[in-house]
Backbone as numpy.savetxt, mean C-alpha at the origin, in Angstrom:
# Nx Ny Nz CAx CAy CAz Cx Cy Cz
18.14 -12.73 1.85 18.00 -11.23 1.63 17.17 -10.69 2.91
17.69 -9.64 3.38 17.01 -8.97 4.53 16.19 -7.76 3.89
14.90 -7.73 4.06 14.00 -6.73 3.59 13.32 -6.06 4.78
13.42 -4.77 4.76 12.57 -4.06 5.80 11.45 -3.35 5.04
10.19 -3.81 5.36 9.07 -3.41 4.65 8.06 -2.61 5.41
7.52 -1.53 4.84 6.59 -0.67 5.42 5.22 -0.64 4.66
4.15 -0.61 5.49 2.85 -0.33 4.75 1.93 0.54 5.58
1.22 1.51 4.97 0.22 2.26 5.59 -0.77 2.79 4.52
-1.03 1.79 3.59 -1.87 2.18 2.45 -3.40 2.30 2.76
-3.84 1.42 3.64 -5.19 1.43 4.00 -5.48 1.50 5.54
-6.46 0.82 6.05 -6.67 0.96 7.49 -5.87 0.12 8.39
-4.58 0.10 8.09 -3.65 -0.69 9.00 -2.29 -0.05 8.73
-1.41 -0.09 9.76 -0.01 0.35 9.62 0.91 -0.75 10.13
1.83 -1.10 9.37 2.73 -2.22 9.76 4.26 -2.08 9.25
5.00 -2.73 9.94 6.44 -2.75 9.58 6.99 -4.20 9.86
7.82 -4.65 8.98 8.39 -6.00 9.32 9.74 -6.15 8.62
10.53 -6.95 9.35 11.82 -7.31 8.81 11.76 -8.78 8.41
11.82 -8.96 6.94 11.72 -10.47 6.42 13.12 -10.79 5.90
13.54 -11.98 6.44 14.78 -12.52 6.08 14.54 -13.83 5.25
14.94 -13.82 3.96 14.81 -14.95 3.08 13.37 -15.56 3.14
12.33 -14.55 3.03 10.99 -15.06 2.99 10.36 -15.40 4.29
11.10 -15.26 5.43 10.47 -15.44 6.78 10.55 -14.26 7.63
9.50 -14.03 8.41 9.35 -12.85 9.32 10.32 -13.02 10.43
11.25 -12.04 10.59 12.18 -12.08 11.65 11.61 -11.26 12.81
10.81 -10.25 12.42 10.17 -9.31 13.48 9.15 -8.54 12.73
7.93 -8.24 13.37 6.89 -7.42 12.88 6.17 -6.69 13.79
5.61 -5.59 13.37 4.69 -4.71 14.22 3.45 -4.35 13.42
2.30 -4.16 14.01 1.18 -3.87 13.33 0.15 -3.08 14.21
-0.47 -2.08 13.62 -1.72 -1.45 14.29 -2.75 -1.12 13.32
-4.00 -1.25 13.89 -5.08 -0.94 13.08 -5.44 0.47 13.14
-6.08 0.96 12.02 -6.46 2.46 12.04 -5.96 3.11 10.84
-6.73 4.13 10.36 -6.37 4.86 9.06 -5.59 6.04 9.38
-5.37 6.52 10.66 -4.75 7.71 10.99 -3.53 7.44 11.88
-2.58 8.40 11.87 -1.48 8.37 12.71 -0.31 7.53 12.25
-0.23 7.17 10.89 0.89 6.52 10.35 2.26 7.23 10.54
2.24 8.45 10.37 3.50 9.26 10.56 4.13 9.18 11.90
3.26 9.05 12.92 3.70 8.87 14.23 4.09 7.43 14.57
3.21 6.53 14.16 3.27 5.10 14.56 4.44 4.42 13.79
4.76 4.75 12.68 5.78 3.96 11.86 7.12 4.02 12.33
7.72 5.23 12.63 9.11 5.24 13.14 9.43 4.33 14.30
8.57 4.44 15.33 8.92 3.49 16.53 8.62 2.04 16.14
7.77 1.75 15.27 7.64 0.34 14.85 8.90 -0.16 14.15
9.53 0.75 13.37 10.69 0.25 12.67 11.86 0.06 13.69
11.96 1.01 14.64 13.06 0.83 15.62 12.84 -0.51 16.43
11.58 -0.76 16.69 11.29 -1.93 17.53 11.59 -3.20 16.71
11.15 -3.21 15.43 11.39 -4.37 14.57 12.92 -4.62 14.39
13.64 -3.58 14.21 15.13 -3.74 13.93 15.79 -4.16 15.36
15.43 -3.70 16.45 15.88 -3.99 17.75 15.65 -5.57 18.00
14.34 -5.90 17.79 13.97 -7.37 18.03 14.81 -8.29 17.13
14.96 -7.98 15.90 15.74 -8.85 15.05 17.30 -8.60 15.16
17.71 -7.65 15.98 19.05 -7.38 16.19 19.80 -7.07 14.88
19.17 -6.26 14.20 19.61 -5.81 12.81 19.91 -4.37 12.68
21.09 -4.03 12.23 21.49 -2.64 12.00 20.93 -2.28 10.63
20.56 -0.98 10.48 20.13 -0.50 9.20 21.10 -0.75 8.09
22.46 -0.65 8.36 23.44 -0.90 7.31 23.42 -2.35 6.88
22.91 -3.28 7.59 22.93 -4.67 7.11 21.67 -5.11 6.30
20.82 -4.14 6.05 19.63 -4.42 5.30 20.02 -4.59 3.79
19.27 -5.37 3.15 19.59 -5.53 1.71 18.57 -4.63 0.84
17.42 -4.48 1.38 16.42 -3.75 0.59 15.40 -3.15 1.55
14.80 -2.05 1.07 13.80 -1.34 1.73 12.55 -1.38 0.79
11.39 -1.70 1.38 10.24 -1.87 0.46 8.98 -1.11 1.07
8.14 -0.53 0.23 7.07 0.25 0.83 5.89 0.14 -0.20
4.68 0.10 0.33 3.56 0.30 -0.57 3.23 1.70 -1.06
2.98 1.79 -2.26 2.76 3.14 -2.91 1.28 3.44 -3.24
0.33 2.46 -3.18 -1.05 2.66 -3.42 -1.64 1.74 -4.39
-2.81 1.87 -4.82 -3.70 2.89 -4.40 -3.99 2.79 -2.83
-4.42 3.92 -2.29 -4.73 4.06 -0.94 -4.91 5.28 -0.28
-4.65 5.39 1.09 -4.80 6.62 1.75 -3.75 7.62 1.38
-4.26 8.78 1.07 -3.23 9.95 0.66 -2.29 10.21 1.81
-2.68 10.34 3.05 -1.75 10.61 4.08 -0.83 9.36 4.52
-1.53 8.24 4.49 -0.78 7.04 4.93 0.38 6.70 3.92
0.01 6.77 2.57 0.99 6.62 1.57 2.24 7.57 1.63
1.92 8.81 1.96 3.05 9.76 1.94 3.89 9.55 3.15
3.26 9.19 4.33 3.98 9.04 5.54 5.04 7.79 5.36
4.39 6.69 4.88 5.25 5.53 4.70 6.39 5.65 3.68
6.02 6.30 2.56 7.07 6.47 1.57 8.15 7.42 1.94
7.81 8.40 2.73 8.87 9.41 3.10 9.86 8.73 4.11
9.18 7.96 5.05 10.14 7.18 5.95 10.97 6.18 5.25
10.42 5.43 4.30 11.17 4.44 3.61 12.33 5.06 2.75
12.01 6.28 2.18 13.05 6.94 1.41 14.19 7.41 2.27
13.81 7.79 3.53 14.84 8.36 4.52 15.71 7.17 4.96
15.17 6.00 5.26 15.91 4.77 5.68 16.76 4.33 4.56
16.18 4.29 3.36 17.02 3.76 2.16 18.26 4.67 1.94
18.06 6.02 2.06 19.13 7.02 1.85 20.13 6.74 2.90
19.72 6.67 4.18 20.78 6.59 5.27 21.46 5.28 5.19
20.85 4.16 4.76 21.43 2.86 4.73 22.20 2.69 3.41
21.96 3.48 2.44 22.60 3.31 1.11 22.08 2.10 0.33
20.79 1.78 0.49 20.24 0.57 -0.06 19.13 0.90 -1.11
18.79 -0.07 -1.87 17.79 0.17 -2.84 16.38 0.26 -2.19
15.47 0.98 -2.85 14.16 1.15 -2.36 13.23 0.57 -3.46
12.37 -0.41 -2.98 11.42 -1.02 -3.91 9.96 -0.59 -3.59
9.30 -0.12 -4.53 7.91 0.33 -4.46 7.00 -0.89 -4.91
5.92 -1.11 -4.04 5.04 -2.19 -4.31 3.59 -1.62 -4.29
2.73 -2.04 -5.27 1.35 -1.61 -5.24 0.61 -2.33 -4.20
-0.57 -1.81 -3.83 -1.47 -2.48 -2.78 -1.80 -3.90 -3.35
-2.10 -3.98 -4.60 -2.47 -5.30 -5.14 -1.40 -6.29 -5.18
-0.18 -5.76 -5.43 1.00 -6.69 -5.40 1.22 -7.24 -4.01
1.08 -6.33 -3.02 1.27 -6.73 -1.61 0.24 -7.81 -1.20
-1.15 -7.63 -1.70 -2.07 -8.60 -1.28 -1.86 -9.88 -2.07
-1.53 -9.73 -3.27 -1.34 -10.99 -4.17 -0.27 -11.85 -3.68
0.83 -11.27 -3.12 2.00 -12.02 -2.63 1.62 -13.02 -1.38
0.56 -12.71 -0.73 0.14 -13.52 0.43 -1.09 -14.41 0.07
-1.57 -14.35 -1.14 -2.84 -15.14 -1.46 -2.36 -16.58 -1.91
-3.10 -17.71 -1.56 -2.96 -18.94 -2.06 -3.28 -18.98 -3.60
-3.15 -20.15 -4.12 -3.44 -20.35 -5.54 -4.88 -19.93 -5.90
-5.10 -19.04 -6.84 -6.49 -18.71 -7.21 -6.94 -19.26 -8.48
-6.29 -20.44 -8.84 -6.71 -21.32 -9.99 -6.68 -20.50 -11.27
-5.69 -19.66 -11.50 -5.57 -19.04 -12.85 -6.48 -17.92 -13.01
-7.27 -17.55 -12.06 -8.23 -16.34 -12.20 -7.43 -15.03 -12.19
-8.00 -14.09 -12.84 -7.44 -12.74 -12.87 -7.78 -12.22 -11.47
-6.81 -11.48 -10.88 -6.93 -10.89 -9.48 -7.40 -9.43 -9.68
-8.56 -9.04 -9.12 -9.00 -7.73 -9.02 -8.96 -7.23 -7.52
-8.22 -6.19 -7.30 -8.07 -5.72 -5.86 -8.99 -4.49 -5.81
-10.11 -4.51 -5.08 -11.03 -3.46 -4.95 -10.77 -2.66 -3.65
-10.65 -1.38 -3.80 -10.34 -0.53 -2.58 -11.26 0.57 -2.61
-11.90 0.82 -1.34 -12.85 1.87 -1.11 -12.07 3.19 -1.02
-12.44 4.19 -1.83 -11.72 5.44 -1.86 -12.31 6.42 -0.73
-13.33 5.91 0.04 -13.90 6.74 1.06 -14.68 7.90 0.62
-14.95 7.96 -0.68 -15.60 9.13 -1.24 -16.86 8.59 -2.19
-17.24 7.31 -1.86 -18.33 6.77 -2.65 -17.98 6.06 -3.87
-16.68 5.93 -4.20 -16.27 5.27 -5.34 -15.23 4.15 -5.09
-14.67 3.48 -6.07 -13.72 2.28 -5.81 -12.61 2.51 -6.79
-11.34 2.06 -6.18 -10.15 1.93 -6.97 -10.22 0.37 -7.25
-9.97 0.07 -8.56 -9.85 -1.39 -8.91 -8.61 -1.60 -9.66
-7.62 -2.22 -8.89 -6.36 -2.58 -9.48 -6.38 -4.01 -10.15
-6.14 -3.91 -11.43 -6.18 -5.11 -12.28 -4.91 -5.26 -12.99
-3.89 -5.96 -12.48 -2.57 -6.00 -13.04 -2.02 -4.61 -13.05
-1.52 -4.16 -14.27 -0.87 -2.88 -14.41 -1.89 -1.76 -14.44
-3.22 -2.15 -14.60 -4.28 -1.04 -14.75 -5.03 -0.72 -13.52
-5.25 0.50 -13.27 -6.09 0.90 -12.11 -7.33 1.79 -12.57
-8.50 1.17 -12.31 -9.75 1.86 -12.68 -10.22 2.48 -11.49
-10.91 3.63 -11.70 -11.64 4.43 -10.62 -13.00 4.80 -10.98
-13.98 4.42 -10.18 -15.33 4.88 -10.54 -16.36 4.35 -9.54
-17.61 4.43 -9.77 -18.64 3.97 -8.84 -18.94 2.56 -8.96
-19.42 1.96 -7.93 -19.57 0.42 -7.92 -20.54 -0.04 -8.99
-21.57 0.74 -9.29 -22.55 0.30 -10.30 -22.02 0.47 -11.82
-20.81 1.06 -11.98 -20.20 1.22 -13.26 -18.94 0.25 -13.40
-18.88 -0.68 -12.54 -17.67 -1.71 -12.68 -17.53 -2.20 -14.06
-16.23 -2.33 -14.54 -16.12 -2.92 -15.86 -16.43 -4.45 -15.97
-16.58 -4.88 -17.12 -16.96 -6.33 -17.22 -15.70 -7.22 -17.26
-15.66 -8.24 -16.45 -14.55 -9.14 -16.47 -14.49 -9.92 -17.77
-13.27 -10.23 -18.26 -13.13 -10.99 -19.46 -13.15 -12.51 -19.26
-13.05 -12.92 -17.97 -13.16 -14.27 -17.61 -13.26 -14.41 -16.12
-13.03 -15.61 -15.57 -13.21 -15.78 -14.06 -12.24 -14.88 -13.42
-12.73 -14.28 -12.29 -11.92 -13.38 -11.43 -11.98 -13.78 -10.04
-10.95 -13.36 -9.25 -10.80 -13.42 -7.81 -10.68 -12.01 -7.22
-11.42 -11.71 -6.15 -11.53 -10.30 -5.73 -10.89 -10.26 -4.29
-10.13 -9.21 -4.16 -9.41 -8.93 -2.81 -9.60 -7.49 -2.55
-9.26 -7.09 -1.34 -9.26 -5.65 -0.94 -10.38 -5.31 -0.02
-10.38 -4.07 0.51 -11.35 -3.83 1.56 -12.77 -3.51 0.93
-12.86 -3.34 -0.37 -14.22 -3.31 -0.99 -14.51 -4.50 -1.72
-13.85 -5.67 -1.36 -14.05 -6.95 -2.19 -15.37 -7.44 -2.04
-16.02 -7.39 -0.88 -17.23 -8.06 -0.74 -18.37 -7.35 -1.48
-18.38 -6.06 -1.53 -19.30 -5.38 -2.39 -19.16 -5.58 -3.84
-17.91 -5.62 -4.26 -17.62 -5.78 -5.72 -17.96 -7.23 -6.09
-17.48 -8.20 -5.30 -17.81 -9.61 -5.70 -19.29 -9.77 -5.72
-20.08 -9.29 -4.92 -21.56 -9.43 -4.82 -22.13 -8.74 -6.09
-21.56 -7.61 -6.46 -22.13 -6.98 -7.72 -21.87 -7.77 -8.95
-20.62 -8.34 -9.06 -20.26 -9.12 -10.19 -20.96 -10.46 -10.20
-21.19 -11.06 -9.09 -21.99 -12.34 -9.07 -23.43 -11.98 -9.45
-24.05 -10.88 -9.09 -25.35 -10.55 -9.42 -25.56 -10.48 -10.90
-24.40 -9.99 -11.57 -24.51 -9.89 -13.08 -24.16 -11.25 -13.73
-24.01 -12.28 -12.96 -23.76 -13.55 -13.58 -22.25 -13.94 -13.87
-21.34 -13.17 -13.32 -19.90 -13.38 -13.71 -19.34 -14.49 -12.72
-18.40 -15.17 -13.23 -17.69 -16.16 -12.42 -16.65 -15.45 -11.43
-17.05 -15.36 -10.18 -16.20 -14.57 -9.31 -15.96 -15.32 -7.96
-14.73 -15.27 -7.50 -14.33 -15.94 -6.24 -13.91 -14.85 -5.27
-14.47 -14.79 -4.14 -14.16 -13.80 -3.09 -13.04 -14.40 -2.18
-11.88 -13.66 -2.14 -10.84 -14.11 -1.26 -10.94 -13.50 0.11
-10.12 -14.02 0.97 -10.11 -13.49 2.42 -9.20 -12.35 2.53
-8.50 -11.91 1.44 -7.45 -10.87 1.62 -8.13 -9.46 1.62
-8.03 -8.74 2.68 -8.77 -7.40 2.78 -7.76 -6.28 2.85
-6.80 -6.38 3.71 -5.80 -5.32 3.86 -4.38 -5.84 3.69
-3.48 -5.03 3.05 -2.12 -5.49 2.88 -1.37 -5.44 4.13
-0.31 -6.18 4.26 0.55 -6.15 5.46 2.07 -6.13 4.89
2.91 -5.67 5.74 4.32 -5.51 5.42 5.02 -6.78 4.97
4.48 -7.95 5.46 5.07 -9.22 4.97 4.83 -9.29 3.51
3.58 -9.14 3.04 3.30 -9.16 1.69 4.15 -8.22 0.77
4.35 -6.97 1.38 5.16 -5.99 0.75 6.52 -6.48 0.51
7.10 -7.03 1.55 8.45 -7.61 1.50 8.61 -8.75 0.39
7.66 -9.61 0.41 7.64 -10.77 -0.68 7.54 -10.27 -1.98
6.56 -9.31 -2.26 6.50 -8.72 -3.50 7.75 -7.91 -3.95
8.40 -7.20 -3.13 9.60 -6.46 -3.43 10.71 -7.42 -3.83
10.83 -8.51 -2.92 11.93 -9.42 -3.21 11.73 -10.16 -4.58
10.42 -10.42 -4.94 10.08 -11.01 -6.16 10.56 -10.07 -7.35
10.31 -8.82 -7.20 10.82 -7.87 -8.23 12.31 -7.98 -8.50
13.06 -7.96 -7.41 14.47 -8.07 -7.51 14.94 -9.35 -8.06
14.29 -10.50 -7.61 14.72 -11.85 -8.16 14.37 -11.87 -9.58
13.39 -11.25 -10.16 12.98 -11.31 -11.47 13.75 -10.30 -12.36
14.61 -9.49 -11.77 15.57 -8.63 -12.43 14.80 -7.46 -13.01
13.49 -7.12 -12.44 12.79 -5.96 -12.97 13.35 -4.69 -12.36
13.20 -3.68 -13.09 13.61 -2.34 -12.56 12.64 -1.90 -11.43
13.13 -1.46 -10.34 12.20 -1.03 -9.30 11.30 0.14 -9.75
9.95 0.11 -9.31 9.08 1.02 -9.63 9.49 2.33 -8.77
9.21 3.57 -9.27 9.62 4.70 -8.42 8.75 4.71 -7.23
9.41 5.18 -6.11 8.75 5.18 -4.94 7.92 6.57 -4.75
6.91 6.71 -5.51 6.01 7.79 -5.48 4.63 7.34 -5.30
3.74 8.08 -4.58 2.35 7.69 -4.34 1.60 7.41 -5.62
0.97 6.22 -5.74 0.13 6.01 -6.94 -1.31 6.65 -6.72
-1.30 7.84 -7.10 -2.69 8.63 -6.85 -3.57 8.34 -8.14
-4.60 7.74 -8.01 -5.59 7.56 -9.06 -6.61 8.55 -9.25
-6.85 9.24 -8.15 -7.77 10.43 -8.16 -7.18 11.51 -7.20
-7.47 12.73 -7.47 -6.85 13.90 -6.69 -7.40 13.78 -5.13
-6.44 14.17 -4.24 -6.75 14.09 -2.78 -8.03 15.02 -2.49
-8.69 14.46 -1.53 -9.96 15.16 -1.05 -9.69 16.32 -0.22
-8.93 17.25 -0.84 -8.52 18.66 -0.16 -8.84 19.75 -1.12
-8.87 20.83 -0.54 -9.15 22.09 -1.28 -8.53 23.25 -0.68
-8.18 24.21 -1.50 -7.48 25.48 -0.98 -8.51 26.22 -0.16
-8.04 26.90 0.93 -9.04 27.70 1.61 -9.54 28.89 0.77
-10.88 29.29 1.03 -11.49 30.25 0.26 -11.06 31.73 0.61
-10.35 31.75 1.79 -9.79 33.07 2.30 -8.58 32.82 2.98
-7.79 33.84 3.21 -6.54 33.63 3.90 -6.70 32.99 5.30
-5.73 32.23 5.74 -5.69 31.55 6.93 -5.59 32.61 8.11
-4.89 33.64 7.89 -4.59 34.65 8.95 -4.61 36.06 8.27
-4.86 37.05 9.04 -4.81 38.32 8.35 -3.49 38.81 7.84
-3.40 39.63 6.96 -2.19 40.10 6.39 -1.45 40.93 7.47
-0.18 40.85 7.50 0.62 41.63 8.59 0.47 43.18 8.38
0.37 43.76 9.51 0.18 45.26 9.44 1.57 45.91 9.23
1.60 47.03 8.60 2.99 47.67 8.38 3.45 48.18 9.68
4.82 48.13 9.87 5.44 48.62 11.09 5.18 50.10 11.28
4.97 50.37 12.58 4.76 51.84 12.90 6.03 52.60 12.83
6.09 53.78 12.27 7.30 54.47 12.27 7.50 55.34 13.56
């Protein structure tokens, strides 16, 4: 299976072509901004290196969150356009699923993916559930947990201080390879693809302007 995967959920932007679980070509850049500009040439470069036409892809995959409002929208819009042009299925993957796909065995522990929302709180993806709140209000684990994500160090330290059995993993940021693996696993399991829509747990940190951005037009002179 040939999977073109895109990710711009957190402080990294990446694209990869993965064939039968192996990377045929990949590109990556660090940073939280510029995904809308960086991703299209990455995709072109990946396809060119792998000598792959869009029409020969089997699946398009993209991360849908939790994560950056702008990054998610840019990656999803591009993935939707490619899928439509290629006439192929589009598989949506959460940030936690992308990270989990690249993790080694965690010994049966529940995986908690902790993501900094950049507003003083944390997104905590636990299976199908996503919790949002302040670090000092973290939910209580029901058993041993492993923690991943860009806020993993703080969350693991907080849980350990409370006496919980916690393992800190090395997984911090998702990558397109993990997105491809998670998407392929969805298809192999026969699960219906998740809608390719941003997984917003909290409203975006934007607000409407308090006054018009420009003066109202003047009436034409007679």
